[in-house]
mmCIF file of C-alpha atoms in Angstrom:
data_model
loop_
_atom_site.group_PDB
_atom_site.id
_atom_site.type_symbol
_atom_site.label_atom_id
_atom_site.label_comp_id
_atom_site.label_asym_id
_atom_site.label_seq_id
_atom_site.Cartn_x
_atom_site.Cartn_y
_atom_site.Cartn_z
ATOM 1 C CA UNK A 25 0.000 0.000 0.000
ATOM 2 C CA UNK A 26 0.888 3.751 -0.070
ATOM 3 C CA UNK A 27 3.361 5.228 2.566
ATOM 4 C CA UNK A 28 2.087 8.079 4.635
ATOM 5 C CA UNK A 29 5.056 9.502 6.920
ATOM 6 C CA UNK A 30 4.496 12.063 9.608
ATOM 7 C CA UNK A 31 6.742 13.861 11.740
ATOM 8 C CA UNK A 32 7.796 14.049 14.689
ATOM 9 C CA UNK A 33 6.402 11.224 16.049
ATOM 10 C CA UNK A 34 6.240 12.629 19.213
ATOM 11 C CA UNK A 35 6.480 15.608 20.970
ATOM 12 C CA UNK A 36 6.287 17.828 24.551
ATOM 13 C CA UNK A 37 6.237 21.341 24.655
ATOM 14 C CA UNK A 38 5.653 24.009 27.296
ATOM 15 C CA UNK A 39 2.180 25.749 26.999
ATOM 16 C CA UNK A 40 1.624 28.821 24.715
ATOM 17 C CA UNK A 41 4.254 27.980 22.270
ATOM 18 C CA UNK A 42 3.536 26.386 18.212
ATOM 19 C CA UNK A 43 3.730 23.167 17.152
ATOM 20 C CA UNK A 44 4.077 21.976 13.715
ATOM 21 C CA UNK A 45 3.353 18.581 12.616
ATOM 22 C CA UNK A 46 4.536 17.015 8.961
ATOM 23 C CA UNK A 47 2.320 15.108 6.961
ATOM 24 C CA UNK A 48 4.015 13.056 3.987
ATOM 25 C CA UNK A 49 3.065 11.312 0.875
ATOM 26 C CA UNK A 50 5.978 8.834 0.173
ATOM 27 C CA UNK A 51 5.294 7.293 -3.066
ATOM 28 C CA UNK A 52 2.331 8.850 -4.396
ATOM 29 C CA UNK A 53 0.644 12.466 -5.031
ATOM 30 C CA UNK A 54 -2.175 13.007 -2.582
ATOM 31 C CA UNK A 55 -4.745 16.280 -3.647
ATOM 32 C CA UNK A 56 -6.219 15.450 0.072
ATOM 33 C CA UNK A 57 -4.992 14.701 2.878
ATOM 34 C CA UNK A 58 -6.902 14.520 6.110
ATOM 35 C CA UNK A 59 -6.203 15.495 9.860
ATOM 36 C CA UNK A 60 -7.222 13.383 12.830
ATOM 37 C CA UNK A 61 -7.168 13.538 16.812
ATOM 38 C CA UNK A 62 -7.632 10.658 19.050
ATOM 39 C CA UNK A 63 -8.119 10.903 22.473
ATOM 40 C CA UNK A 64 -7.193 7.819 24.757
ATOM 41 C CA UNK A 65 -9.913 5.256 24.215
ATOM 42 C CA UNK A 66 -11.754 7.247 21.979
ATOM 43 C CA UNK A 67 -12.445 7.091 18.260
ATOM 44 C CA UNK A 68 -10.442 9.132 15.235
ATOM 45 C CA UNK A 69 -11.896 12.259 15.298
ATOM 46 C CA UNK A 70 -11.944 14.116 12.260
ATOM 47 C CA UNK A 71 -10.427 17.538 12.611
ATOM 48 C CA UNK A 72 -9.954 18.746 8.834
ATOM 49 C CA UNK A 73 -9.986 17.891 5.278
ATOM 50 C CA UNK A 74 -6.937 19.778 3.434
ATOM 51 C CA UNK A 75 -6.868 20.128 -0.437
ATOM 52 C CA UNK A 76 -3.771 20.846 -2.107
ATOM 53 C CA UNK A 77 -3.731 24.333 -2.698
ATOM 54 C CA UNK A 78 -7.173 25.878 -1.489
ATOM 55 C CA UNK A 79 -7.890 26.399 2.181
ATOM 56 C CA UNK A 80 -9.017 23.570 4.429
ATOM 57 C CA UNK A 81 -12.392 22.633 5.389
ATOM 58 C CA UNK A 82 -12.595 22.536 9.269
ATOM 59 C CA UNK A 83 -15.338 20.339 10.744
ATOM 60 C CA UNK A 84 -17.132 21.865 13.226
ATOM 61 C CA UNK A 85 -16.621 22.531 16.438
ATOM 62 C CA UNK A 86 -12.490 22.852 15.093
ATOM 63 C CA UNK A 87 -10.962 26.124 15.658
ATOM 64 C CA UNK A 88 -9.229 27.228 12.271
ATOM 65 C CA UNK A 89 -6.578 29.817 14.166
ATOM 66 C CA UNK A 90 -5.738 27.392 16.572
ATOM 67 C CA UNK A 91 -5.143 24.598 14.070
ATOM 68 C CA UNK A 92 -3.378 26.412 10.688
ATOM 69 C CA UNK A 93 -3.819 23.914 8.124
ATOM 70 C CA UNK A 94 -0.940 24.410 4.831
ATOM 71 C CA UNK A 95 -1.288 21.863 2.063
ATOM 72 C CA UNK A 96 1.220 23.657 0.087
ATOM 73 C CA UNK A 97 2.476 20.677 -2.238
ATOM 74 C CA UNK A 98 0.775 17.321 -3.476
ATOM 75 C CA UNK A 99 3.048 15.552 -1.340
ATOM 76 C CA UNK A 100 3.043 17.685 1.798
ATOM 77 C CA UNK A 101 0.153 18.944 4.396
ATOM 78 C CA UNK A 102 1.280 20.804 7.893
ATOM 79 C CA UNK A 103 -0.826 21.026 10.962
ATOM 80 C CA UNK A 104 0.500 23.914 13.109
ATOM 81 C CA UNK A 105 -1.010 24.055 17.106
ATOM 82 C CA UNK A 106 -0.241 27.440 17.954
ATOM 83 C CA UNK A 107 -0.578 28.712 21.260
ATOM 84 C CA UNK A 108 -0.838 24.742 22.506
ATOM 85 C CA UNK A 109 -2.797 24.284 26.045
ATOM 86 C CA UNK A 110 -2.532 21.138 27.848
ATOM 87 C CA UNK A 111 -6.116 20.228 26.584
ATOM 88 C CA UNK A 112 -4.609 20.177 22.959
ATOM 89 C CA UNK A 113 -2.457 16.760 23.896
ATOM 90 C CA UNK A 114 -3.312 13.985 21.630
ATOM 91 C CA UNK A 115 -2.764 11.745 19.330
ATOM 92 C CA UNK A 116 -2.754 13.073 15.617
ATOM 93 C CA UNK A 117 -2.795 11.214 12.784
ATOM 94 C CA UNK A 118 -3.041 12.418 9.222
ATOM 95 C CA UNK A 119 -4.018 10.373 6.297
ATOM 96 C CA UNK A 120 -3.492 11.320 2.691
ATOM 97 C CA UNK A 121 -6.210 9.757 -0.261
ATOM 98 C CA UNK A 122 -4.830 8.084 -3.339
ATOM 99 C CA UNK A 123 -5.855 9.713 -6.321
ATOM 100 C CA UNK A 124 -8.840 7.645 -8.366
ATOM 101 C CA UNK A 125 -7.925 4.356 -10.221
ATOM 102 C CA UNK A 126 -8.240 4.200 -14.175
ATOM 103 C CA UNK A 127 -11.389 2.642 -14.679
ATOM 104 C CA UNK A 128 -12.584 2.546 -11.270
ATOM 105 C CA UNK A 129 -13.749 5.163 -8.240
ATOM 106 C CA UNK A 130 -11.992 3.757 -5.337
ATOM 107 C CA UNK A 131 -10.130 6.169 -3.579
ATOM 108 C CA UNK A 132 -8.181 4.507 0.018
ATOM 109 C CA UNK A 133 -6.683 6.520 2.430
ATOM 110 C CA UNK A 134 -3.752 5.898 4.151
ATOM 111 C CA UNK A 135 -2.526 7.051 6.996
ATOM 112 C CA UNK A 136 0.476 8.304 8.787
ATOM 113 C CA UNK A 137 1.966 6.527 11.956
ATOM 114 C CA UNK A 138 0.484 9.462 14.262
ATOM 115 C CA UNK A 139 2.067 11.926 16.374
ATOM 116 C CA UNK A 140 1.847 12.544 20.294
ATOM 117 C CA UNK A 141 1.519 15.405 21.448
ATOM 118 C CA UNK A 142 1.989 16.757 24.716
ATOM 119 C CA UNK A 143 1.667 20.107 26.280
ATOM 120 C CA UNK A 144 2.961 20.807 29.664
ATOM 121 C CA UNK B 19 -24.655 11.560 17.724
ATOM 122 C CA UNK B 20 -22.143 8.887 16.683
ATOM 123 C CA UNK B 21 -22.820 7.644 13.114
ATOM 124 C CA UNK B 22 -20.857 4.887 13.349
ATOM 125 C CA UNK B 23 -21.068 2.657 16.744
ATOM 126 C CA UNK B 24 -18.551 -0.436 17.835
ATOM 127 C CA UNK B 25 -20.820 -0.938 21.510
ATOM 128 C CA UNK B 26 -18.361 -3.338 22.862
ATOM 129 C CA UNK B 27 -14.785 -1.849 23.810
ATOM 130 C CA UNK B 28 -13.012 -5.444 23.514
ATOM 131 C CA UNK B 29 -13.139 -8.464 23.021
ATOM 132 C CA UNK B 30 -10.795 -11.453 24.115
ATOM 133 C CA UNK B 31 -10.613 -14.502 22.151
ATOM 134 C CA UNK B 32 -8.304 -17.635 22.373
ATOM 135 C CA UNK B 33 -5.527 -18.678 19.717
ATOM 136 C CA UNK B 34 -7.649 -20.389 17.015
ATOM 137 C CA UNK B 35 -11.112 -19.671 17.703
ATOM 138 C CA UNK B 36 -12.849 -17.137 15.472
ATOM 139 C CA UNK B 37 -12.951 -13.408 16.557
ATOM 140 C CA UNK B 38 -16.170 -11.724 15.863
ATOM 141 C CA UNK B 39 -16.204 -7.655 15.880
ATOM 142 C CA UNK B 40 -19.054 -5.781 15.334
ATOM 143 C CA UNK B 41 -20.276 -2.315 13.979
ATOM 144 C CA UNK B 42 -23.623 -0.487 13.875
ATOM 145 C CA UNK B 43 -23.987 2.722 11.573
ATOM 146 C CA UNK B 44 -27.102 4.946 11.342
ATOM 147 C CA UNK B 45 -26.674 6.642 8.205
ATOM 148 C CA UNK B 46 -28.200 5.370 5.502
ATOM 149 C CA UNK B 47 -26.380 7.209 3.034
ATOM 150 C CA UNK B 48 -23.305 5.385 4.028
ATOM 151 C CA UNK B 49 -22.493 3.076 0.995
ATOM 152 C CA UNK B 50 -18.469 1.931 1.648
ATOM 153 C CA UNK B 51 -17.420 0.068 4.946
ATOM 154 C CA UNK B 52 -14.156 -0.127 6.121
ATOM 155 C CA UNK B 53 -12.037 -1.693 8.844
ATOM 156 C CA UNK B 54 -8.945 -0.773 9.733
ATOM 157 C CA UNK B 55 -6.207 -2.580 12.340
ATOM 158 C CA UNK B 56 -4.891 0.044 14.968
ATOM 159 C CA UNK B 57 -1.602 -0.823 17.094
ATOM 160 C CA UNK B 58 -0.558 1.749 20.514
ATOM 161 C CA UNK B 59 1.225 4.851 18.727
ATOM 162 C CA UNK B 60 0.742 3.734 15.189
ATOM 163 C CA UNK B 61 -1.564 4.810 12.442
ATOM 164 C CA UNK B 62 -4.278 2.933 11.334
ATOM 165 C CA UNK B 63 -3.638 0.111 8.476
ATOM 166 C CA UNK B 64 -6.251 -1.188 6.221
ATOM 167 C CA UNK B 65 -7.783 -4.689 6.575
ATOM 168 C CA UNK B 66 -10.775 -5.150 4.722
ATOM 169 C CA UNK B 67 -13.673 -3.065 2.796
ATOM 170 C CA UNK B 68 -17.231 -4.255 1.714
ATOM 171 C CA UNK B 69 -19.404 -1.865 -0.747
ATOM 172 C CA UNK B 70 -23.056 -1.674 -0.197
ATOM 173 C CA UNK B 71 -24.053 -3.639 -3.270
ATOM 174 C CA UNK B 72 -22.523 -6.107 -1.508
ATOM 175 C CA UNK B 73 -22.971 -8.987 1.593
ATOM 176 C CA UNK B 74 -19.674 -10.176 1.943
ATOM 177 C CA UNK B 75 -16.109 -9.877 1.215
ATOM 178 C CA UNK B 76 -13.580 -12.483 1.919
ATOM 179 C CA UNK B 77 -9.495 -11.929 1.755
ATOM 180 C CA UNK B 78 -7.446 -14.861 3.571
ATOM 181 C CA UNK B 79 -8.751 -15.196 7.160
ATOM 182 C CA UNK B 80 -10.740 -11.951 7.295
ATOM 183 C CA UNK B 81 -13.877 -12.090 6.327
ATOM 184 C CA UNK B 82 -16.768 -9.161 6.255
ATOM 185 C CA UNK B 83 -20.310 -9.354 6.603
ATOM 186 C CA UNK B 84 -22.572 -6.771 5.745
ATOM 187 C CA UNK B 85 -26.561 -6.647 6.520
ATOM 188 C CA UNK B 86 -28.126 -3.068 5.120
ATOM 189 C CA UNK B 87 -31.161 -3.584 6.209
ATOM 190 C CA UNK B 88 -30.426 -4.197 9.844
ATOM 191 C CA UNK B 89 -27.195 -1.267 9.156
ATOM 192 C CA UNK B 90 -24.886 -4.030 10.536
ATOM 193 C CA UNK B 91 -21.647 -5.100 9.972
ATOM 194 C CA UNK B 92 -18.808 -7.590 11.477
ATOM 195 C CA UNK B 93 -15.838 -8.645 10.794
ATOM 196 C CA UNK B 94 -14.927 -12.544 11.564
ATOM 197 C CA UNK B 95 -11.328 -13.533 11.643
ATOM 198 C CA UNK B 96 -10.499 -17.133 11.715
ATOM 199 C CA UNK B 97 -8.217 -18.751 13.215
ATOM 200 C CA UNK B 98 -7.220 -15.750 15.399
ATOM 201 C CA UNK B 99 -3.682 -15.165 15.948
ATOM 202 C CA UNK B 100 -1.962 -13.534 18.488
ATOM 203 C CA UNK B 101 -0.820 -10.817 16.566
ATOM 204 C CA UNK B 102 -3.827 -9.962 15.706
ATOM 205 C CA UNK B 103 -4.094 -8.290 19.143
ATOM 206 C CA UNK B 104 -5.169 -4.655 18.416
ATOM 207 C CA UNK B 105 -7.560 -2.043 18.272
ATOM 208 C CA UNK B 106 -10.007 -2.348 15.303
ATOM 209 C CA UNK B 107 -11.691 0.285 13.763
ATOM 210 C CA UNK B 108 -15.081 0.125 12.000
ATOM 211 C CA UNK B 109 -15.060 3.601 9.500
ATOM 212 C CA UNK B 110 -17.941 4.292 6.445
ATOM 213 C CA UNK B 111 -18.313 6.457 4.256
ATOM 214 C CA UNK B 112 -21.143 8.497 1.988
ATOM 215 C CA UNK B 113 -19.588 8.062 -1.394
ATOM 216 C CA UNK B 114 -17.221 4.506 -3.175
ATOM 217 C CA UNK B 115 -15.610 7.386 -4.915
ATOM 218 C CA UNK B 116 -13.705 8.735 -1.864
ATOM 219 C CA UNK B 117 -15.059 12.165 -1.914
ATOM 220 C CA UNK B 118 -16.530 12.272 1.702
ATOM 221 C CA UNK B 119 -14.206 11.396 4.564
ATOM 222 C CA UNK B 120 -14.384 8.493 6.933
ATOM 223 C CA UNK B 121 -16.556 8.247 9.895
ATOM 224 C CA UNK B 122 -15.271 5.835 12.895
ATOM 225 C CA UNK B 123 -16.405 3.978 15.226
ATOM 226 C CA UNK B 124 -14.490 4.202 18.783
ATOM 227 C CA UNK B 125 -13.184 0.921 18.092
ATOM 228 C CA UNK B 126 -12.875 -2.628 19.792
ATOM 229 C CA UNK B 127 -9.842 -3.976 21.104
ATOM 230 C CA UNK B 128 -8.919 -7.664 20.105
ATOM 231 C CA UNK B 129 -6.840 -9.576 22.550
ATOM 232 C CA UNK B 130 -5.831 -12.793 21.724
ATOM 233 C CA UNK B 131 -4.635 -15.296 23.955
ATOM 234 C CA UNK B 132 -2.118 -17.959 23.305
#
């Protein structure tokens, strides 16, 4: 299947300071890519849907200046925490869509191996 | 209001037997099912799909079951193996072609014992 990197895989920082997290295509071009948060024990919540080169769509409830959303290249989306509060701690995990097959609609996503998140 | 429902949080099964997870959805718009294998501090990978046109969908020892008219799904792995020991996620979708993301369930977590 399709390799979806993300990076760092984990982090800490102190409270009211950015945090950007690297979304990665590996072997394919991906014109969407989506952002997700899990909570311990709880399901993938789905934070954003970025297309390549327009601005993301937020799902609701998701505050766009808190979570910057940049999906500035086929191959490359950024999520960007800014002013991070210990309630932001998570798990996020992106997941980038493979463009349509010839002769068929199936589209999979894949996703990335997740990043932790914690703010002190 | 959670569209798409996994009501029991695990499930432990010995080495062998078959391991039976289940998934409720209450959109009927939904017409692509998914499950997906989740390990601690990994992304999810992709086990198994089922369309709606469809009942079943069979690949090696995963198998998926699909009743529309009760919105039910499951997904039966036999023999279970110890590695299959994980978090699975039920997810569905409004459109085959992709264009509306995933919905998941909360998920069930498989434990197999040797």
């Amino acid at each position: 299947g399709a390799v979806v990197s993300q990076h760092p895989s984990w982090v800490i920082c102190k409270s009211g300071t950015s945090v950007k997290i690297e979304c990665r295509s590996l072997d394919f071009q991906a014109t969407t890519m989506f952002w997700y948060r899990q909570f311990p024990k709880q399901s993938l919540m789905l934070m954003a849907t970025s297309n390549e080169g327009s601005k993301a769509t937020y799902e609701q409830g998701v505050e766009k200046d808190k979570f910057l959303i940049n999906h500035a290249s086929l191959t490359l989306s950024t999520l960007t925490v800014t002013s991070a509060h210990p309630e932001d701690s998570s798990f996020y995990i992106c997941s980038a869509r493979t463009p349509g097959l010839a002769g068929g609609p199936l589209r999979e996503q894949f996703f990335g191996p997740g990043t932790r998140l914690t703010v002190l | 209001d959670q569209q798409v429902k996994q009501n029991s949080p695990s499930l432990s099964v010995q080495e062998g037997r078959i391991s039976i997870l289940n998934c409720d959805y209450t959109n009927s718009m939904f017409d692509y099912f998914l499950w997906y294998k989740k390990y601690p501090a990994e992304g999810p990978t992709f086990l198994i799909s089922i369309s709606s046109i469809k009942d079943k969908n069979e690949d090696g020892r995963f198998t998926v079951f699909l009743n529309k008219s009760a919105k039910h799904l499951s997904l039966h792995i036999v023999p279970s193996q110890p590695g299959d020991s994980a978090v699975y996620f039920c997810a569905a979708r409004g459109s085959i072609s992709g264009n509306t993301p995933l919905v998941f369930g909360k998920g069930t977590r498989l434990s197999v014992i040797a």
